[in-house]
Amino acid sequence: MNRNSIFLICFIIFYLILFNILNYVKIRIKSLKGITMTNTLNKLDIVEKQKLTQSLKLSQMMKLSINILKMSAMDLNNFIEKEFSKDLGISVELNYSNQENYDNEKEVEINYLTDEKNFFQILEEQLSYFKIETKIKEICIFIINNLDKKGYLELSKIEIKDILEVSDKELEEAFDIIHNLEPYGVGAYSLEECLKIQLKTKKVIDEKLFLFIDNYLYFLADKKYNLIKEKLNINDDILFSYIDIIKSLNPIPSRGYSVGKVKKIIPDILVEIKGDEIFYEINRASIPQINVKDKVNNKYYKKINEIVSCIEKRFETLD
């Protein structure tokens, strides 16, 4: 084999090796470009997700802040108690000392939406005409506040005793007073009792009339007069006199009275005029202080801090 042949063979081998190396490098570069592009896309995706999360978090915070700003002082109190009564895994204390020291006289003139007294207020005012102990008066107020819109009582005497921890004697004394309030018949558990309370206040005591009311009112509705006379052993004159008496009674004690629940208004801003000057202050005393005692659960700790922050922003906005 001559020199030229050897040179040619070496050149071919070198060329093949170089060609393979170049192919490998080219494939490697493509592979690296793919990895770099994937990493870049992943980084961009992470950044976008972070931005989206921050945006959502900001939106939620703004939404909470706007909702708290729109709340009345009373609604905000209810919101705080509801939120912090949940089991958040941390110890939260609501301090109402500010409210106890708050001057209620400043809100007397705006306590009610209207000067018209409603059914429940009228009943409560009448208690001042009775010489009764404070405890009996408190029982009476509790009963009045638990009457329905018709003036009937749905809460049983046993339940009232358990809730207020009072004796049978104290409860009976309170009911005696309730049954003497006008309009007569309030505090009854049934139509029959309501009618009989009214009869007793009119000094009408008739056993057969009471028996009629207790057992045969449904006969009266169906006009089964003969059956009523037979059951009570009475004649027509007595029957129709009973019917006239019953018709004179009021089956719905609250009829003719306003029974709408009166809303109390707690002002966000207190305004006072002294001479020619107007002074105002933010009513911070209407909202309880929120004290977070520990930091057990970071998730809920942050949530509570967000709520506190939104409440502070509310005060800043009002100011």
Tab-separated table of C-alpha atoms in Angstrom, residues 3-260:
chain	number	residue	atom	x	y	z
A	3	ARG	CA	1.691	6.489	0.852
A	4	ASN	CA	-1.274	8.108	-0.955
A	5	SER	CA	-3.589	5.238	-0.102
A	6	ILE	CA	-2.640	5.413	3.581
A	7	PHE	CA	-3.192	9.161	3.594
A	8	LEU	CA	-6.613	8.740	2.006
A	9	ILE	CA	-7.683	6.120	4.532
A	10	CYS	CA	-6.545	8.299	7.442
A	11	PHE	CA	-8.393	11.276	6.001
A	12	ILE	CA	-11.598	9.262	5.657
A	13	ILE	CA	-11.342	7.983	9.263
A	14	PHE	CA	-10.655	11.503	10.557
A	15	TYR	CA	-13.574	12.867	8.592
A	16	LEU	CA	-15.933	10.219	9.999
A	17	ILE	CA	-14.792	10.884	13.551
A	18	LEU	CA	-15.177	14.641	13.074
A	19	PHE	CA	-18.612	14.155	11.521
A	20	ASN	CA	-19.768	12.055	14.501
A	21	ILE	CA	-18.386	14.586	16.955
A	22	LEU	CA	-20.175	17.429	15.185
A	23	ASN	CA	-23.427	15.470	15.178
A	24	TYR	CA	-23.075	14.738	18.891
A	25	VAL	CA	-22.355	18.394	19.661
A	26	LYS	CA	-25.333	19.465	17.545
A	27	ILE	CA	-27.671	17.020	19.363
A	28	ARG	CA	-26.283	18.094	22.719
A	29	ILE	CA	-26.837	21.762	21.939
A	30	LYS	CA	-30.429	21.053	20.921
A	31	SER	CA	-30.927	19.092	24.137
A	32	LEU	CA	-29.469	21.900	26.243
A	33	LYS	CA	-31.629	24.450	24.434
A	34	GLY	CA	-34.705	22.322	25.198
A	35	ILE	CA	-33.799	22.081	28.874
A	36	THR	CA	-33.058	25.809	29.076
A	37	MET	CA	-36.347	26.626	27.357
A	38	THR	CA	-38.242	24.273	29.679
A	39	ASN	CA	-36.579	25.798	32.734
A	40	THR	CA	-37.329	29.291	31.457
A	41	LEU	CA	-40.962	28.382	30.854
A	42	ASN	CA	-41.194	26.775	34.291
A	43	LYS	CA	-39.720	29.885	35.893
A	44	LEU	CA	-42.144	32.091	33.998
A	45	ASP	CA	-45.005	29.813	35.039
A	46	ILE	CA	-43.954	30.036	38.710
A	47	VAL	CA	-43.677	33.820	38.492
A	48	GLU	CA	-47.129	34.075	36.869
A	49	LYS	CA	-48.616	31.794	39.506
A	50	GLN	CA	-47.056	33.909	42.255
A	51	LYS	CA	-48.462	37.052	40.664
A	52	LEU	CA	-51.897	35.411	40.364
A	53	THR	CA	-51.788	34.249	43.988
A	54	GLN	CA	-50.772	37.725	45.156
A	55	SER	CA	-53.495	39.246	42.985
A	56	LEU	CA	-56.127	36.901	44.412
A	57	LYS	CA	-54.896	37.544	47.930
A	58	LEU	CA	-55.069	41.287	47.304
A	59	SER	CA	-58.557	40.952	45.855
A	60	GLN	CA	-59.763	38.946	48.863
A	61	MET	CA	-58.212	41.484	51.230
A	62	MET	CA	-59.808	44.359	49.334
A	63	LYS	CA	-63.166	42.573	49.317
A	64	LEU	CA	-62.964	41.980	53.091
A	65	SER	CA	-61.930	45.592	53.662
A	66	ILE	CA	-64.827	46.928	51.559
A	67	ASN	CA	-67.330	44.630	53.292
A	68	ILE	CA	-66.151	45.753	56.741
A	69	LEU	CA	-66.287	49.393	55.654
A	70	LYS	CA	-69.918	48.977	54.569
A	71	MET	CA	-70.989	47.387	57.865
A	72	SER	CA	-72.802	49.351	60.540
A	73	ALA	CA	-71.259	49.313	64.013
A	74	MET	CA	-73.834	46.740	65.150
A	75	ASP	CA	-73.227	44.519	62.099
A	76	LEU	CA	-69.480	44.769	62.666
A	77	ASN	CA	-69.920	43.680	66.297
A	78	ASN	CA	-71.925	40.660	65.134
A	79	PHE	CA	-69.313	39.872	62.457
A	80	ILE	CA	-66.448	40.013	64.984
A	81	GLU	CA	-68.234	37.767	67.491
A	82	LYS	CA	-69.184	35.274	64.767
A	83	GLU	CA	-65.681	35.172	63.220
A	84	PHE	CA	-63.821	34.855	66.511
A	85	SER	CA	-66.220	32.366	68.056
A	86	LYS	CA	-64.991	29.797	65.524
A	87	ASP	CA	-62.355	27.269	66.540
A	88	LEU	CA	-59.361	28.931	64.891
A	89	GLY	CA	-56.722	27.044	66.818
A	90	ILE	CA	-55.580	30.204	68.594
A	91	SER	CA	-56.581	32.073	71.710
A	92	VAL	CA	-58.516	35.272	70.960
A	93	GLU	CA	-59.948	37.615	73.584
A	94	LEU	CA	-62.663	40.193	72.878
A	95	ASN	CA	-62.402	43.062	75.340
A	96	TYR	CA	-65.691	44.957	75.818
A	97	SER	CA	-64.416	47.327	78.508
A	98	ASN	CA	-64.609	50.253	76.081
A	99	GLN	CA	-68.296	49.600	75.526
A	100	GLU	CA	-68.983	49.461	79.260
A	101	ASN	CA	-67.383	52.892	79.710
A	102	TYR	CA	-69.167	54.335	76.694
A	103	ASP	CA	-71.524	57.243	77.382
A	104	ASN	CA	-74.925	55.869	76.301
A	105	GLU	CA	-76.520	59.290	76.696
A	106	LYS	CA	-74.831	60.292	73.464
A	107	GLU	CA	-76.974	57.872	71.511
A	108	VAL	CA	-80.328	58.319	73.297
A	109	GLU	CA	-81.665	60.663	70.627
A	110	ILE	CA	-80.861	58.241	67.826
A	111	ASN	CA	-81.599	54.921	69.481
A	112	TYR	CA	-84.769	54.366	67.477
A	113	LEU	CA	-85.757	54.816	63.870
A	114	THR	CA	-89.124	56.274	64.909
A	115	ASP	CA	-90.679	57.974	67.931
A	116	GLU	CA	-93.667	55.603	67.747
A	117	LYS	CA	-93.540	53.038	70.534
A	118	ASN	CA	-94.205	49.479	69.546
A	119	PHE	CA	-96.204	46.742	71.267
A	120	PHE	CA	-93.254	45.400	73.265
A	121	GLN	CA	-92.114	48.822	74.475
A	122	ILE	CA	-95.626	49.691	75.654
A	123	LEU	CA	-95.754	46.496	77.714
A	124	GLU	CA	-92.317	47.098	79.192
A	125	GLU	CA	-93.141	50.692	80.149
A	126	GLN	CA	-96.142	49.517	82.185
A	127	LEU	CA	-93.841	47.585	84.527
A	128	SER	CA	-92.809	50.879	86.126
A	129	TYR	CA	-96.377	51.212	87.477
A	130	PHE	CA	-95.933	48.088	89.596
A	131	LYS	CA	-94.037	47.999	92.870
A	132	ILE	CA	-91.980	44.902	92.234
A	133	GLU	CA	-88.517	43.623	93.031
A	134	THR	CA	-85.760	44.025	90.441
A	135	LYS	CA	-85.553	40.267	89.901
A	136	ILE	CA	-89.301	39.960	89.187
A	137	LYS	CA	-89.080	42.911	86.801
A	138	GLU	CA	-86.209	41.208	84.946
A	139	ILE	CA	-88.302	38.040	84.577
A	140	CYS	CA	-91.193	40.123	83.197
A	141	ILE	CA	-88.905	41.854	80.683
A	142	PHE	CA	-87.571	38.467	79.591
A	143	ILE	CA	-91.129	37.186	79.046
A	144	ILE	CA	-92.097	40.316	77.071
A	145	ASN	CA	-89.021	39.968	74.855
A	146	ASN	CA	-89.993	36.385	74.081
A	147	LEU	CA	-93.592	37.085	73.019
A	148	ASP	CA	-94.462	36.424	69.393
A	149	LYS	CA	-96.034	39.032	67.109
A	150	LYS	CA	-99.515	38.104	68.326
A	151	GLY	CA	-98.607	38.533	71.977
A	152	TYR	CA	-98.465	34.814	72.783
A	153	LEU	CA	-95.631	33.073	74.580
A	154	GLU	CA	-93.929	30.082	72.977
A	155	LEU	CA	-91.202	29.535	75.568
A	156	SER	CA	-92.452	27.121	78.236
A	157	LYS	CA	-92.348	27.924	81.943
A	158	ILE	CA	-89.859	25.121	82.504
A	159	GLU	CA	-87.547	26.626	79.884
A	160	ILE	CA	-87.857	30.080	81.451
A	161	LYS	CA	-87.038	28.616	84.878
A	162	ASP	CA	-83.967	26.832	83.516
A	163	ILE	CA	-82.694	29.856	81.602
A	164	LEU	CA	-83.211	32.422	84.374
A	165	GLU	CA	-82.701	30.029	87.300
A	166	VAL	CA	-85.756	31.277	89.195
A	167	SER	CA	-88.195	29.603	91.560
A	168	ASP	CA	-91.808	28.626	90.833
A	169	LYS	CA	-92.994	31.369	93.189
A	170	GLU	CA	-90.957	34.074	91.425
A	171	LEU	CA	-92.154	32.879	88.031
A	172	GLU	CA	-95.812	32.873	89.096
A	173	GLU	CA	-95.443	36.387	90.505
A	174	ALA	CA	-93.988	37.560	87.192
A	175	PHE	CA	-96.822	35.933	85.199
A	176	ASP	CA	-99.434	37.564	87.467
A	177	ILE	CA	-97.970	40.936	86.497
A	178	ILE	CA	-97.738	40.059	82.780
A	179	HIS	CA	-101.395	38.992	82.751
A	180	ASN	CA	-102.372	42.371	84.218
A	181	LEU	CA	-100.646	44.371	81.486
A	182	GLU	CA	-102.700	46.027	78.774
A	183	PRO	CA	-103.765	44.866	76.247
A	184	TYR	CA	-105.067	42.024	78.385
A	185	GLY	CA	-104.337	38.502	77.264
A	186	VAL	CA	-100.607	38.850	76.596
A	187	GLY	CA	-98.310	36.089	77.757
A	188	ALA	CA	-100.849	33.316	77.122
A	189	TYR	CA	-99.859	29.954	75.691
A	190	SER	CA	-103.112	29.369	73.797
A	191	LEU	CA	-106.250	31.086	72.549
A	192	GLU	CA	-108.238	29.552	75.401
A	193	GLU	CA	-105.863	30.902	78.050
A	194	CYS	CA	-105.782	34.306	76.326
A	195	LEU	CA	-109.572	34.615	76.473
A	196	LYS	CA	-109.756	33.480	80.091
A	197	ILE	CA	-107.088	35.995	81.153
A	198	GLN	CA	-109.250	38.755	79.661
A	199	LEU	CA	-112.341	37.459	81.468
A	200	LYS	CA	-110.520	37.369	84.802
A	201	THR	CA	-109.375	40.991	84.409
A	202	LYS	CA	-113.064	41.878	83.822
A	203	LYS	CA	-113.964	39.983	86.995
A	204	VAL	CA	-116.025	37.492	84.991
A	205	ILE	CA	-115.830	34.150	86.765
A	206	ASP	CA	-118.185	31.552	85.327
A	207	GLU	CA	-117.242	27.877	85.427
A	208	LYS	CA	-119.495	26.899	82.524
A	209	LEU	CA	-118.189	29.753	80.379
A	210	PHE	CA	-114.631	28.650	81.148
A	211	LEU	CA	-115.604	25.067	80.293
A	212	PHE	CA	-117.076	26.320	77.010
A	213	ILE	CA	-113.835	28.110	76.155
A	214	ASP	CA	-111.602	25.214	77.193
A	215	ASN	CA	-113.459	22.437	75.367
A	216	TYR	CA	-116.079	23.585	72.867
A	217	LEU	CA	-114.835	26.583	70.916
A	218	TYR	CA	-114.529	24.405	67.802
A	219	PHE	CA	-118.269	23.628	68.110
A	220	LEU	CA	-118.896	27.366	68.054
A	221	ALA	CA	-116.870	27.721	64.851
A	222	ASP	CA	-119.086	25.049	63.257
A	223	LYS	CA	-122.231	26.618	64.766
A	224	LYS	CA	-123.168	23.398	66.529
A	225	TYR	CA	-125.246	25.247	69.081
A	226	ASN	CA	-127.415	22.321	70.141
A	227	LEU	CA	-124.363	20.229	70.890
A	228	ILE	CA	-122.892	23.040	73.014
A	229	LYS	CA	-126.161	23.413	74.966
A	230	GLU	CA	-126.221	19.668	75.535
A	231	LYS	CA	-122.609	19.527	76.719
A	232	LEU	CA	-122.979	22.503	79.070
A	233	ASN	CA	-126.579	21.847	80.042
A	234	ILE	CA	-127.644	25.424	79.282
A	235	ASN	CA	-130.511	27.113	77.416
A	236	ASP	CA	-130.467	29.404	74.366
A	237	ASP	CA	-130.330	32.624	76.380
A	238	ILE	CA	-127.259	31.576	78.316
A	239	LEU	CA	-125.618	30.150	75.180
A	240	PHE	CA	-125.949	33.374	73.191
A	241	SER	CA	-124.935	35.483	76.163
A	242	TYR	CA	-121.753	33.376	76.317
A	243	ILE	CA	-121.228	33.841	72.581
A	244	ASP	CA	-121.592	37.631	72.933
A	245	ILE	CA	-119.043	37.667	75.742
A	246	ILE	CA	-116.567	35.608	73.707
A	247	LYS	CA	-117.024	37.879	70.678
A	248	SER	CA	-116.176	40.907	72.846
A	249	LEU	CA	-112.755	39.415	73.664
A	250	ASN	CA	-109.587	39.918	71.626
A	251	PRO	CA	-108.000	36.690	70.319
A	252	ILE	CA	-104.884	38.605	69.186
A	253	PRO	CA	-103.692	40.930	71.994
A	254	SER	CA	-101.224	42.799	69.753
A	255	ARG	CA	-103.905	43.728	67.213
A	256	GLY	CA	-103.823	47.475	66.544
A	257	TYR	CA	-100.251	47.867	67.793
A	258	SER	CA	-96.988	48.111	65.904
A	259	VAL	CA	-95.048	44.891	66.410
A	260	GLY	CA	-92.001	45.693	64.273
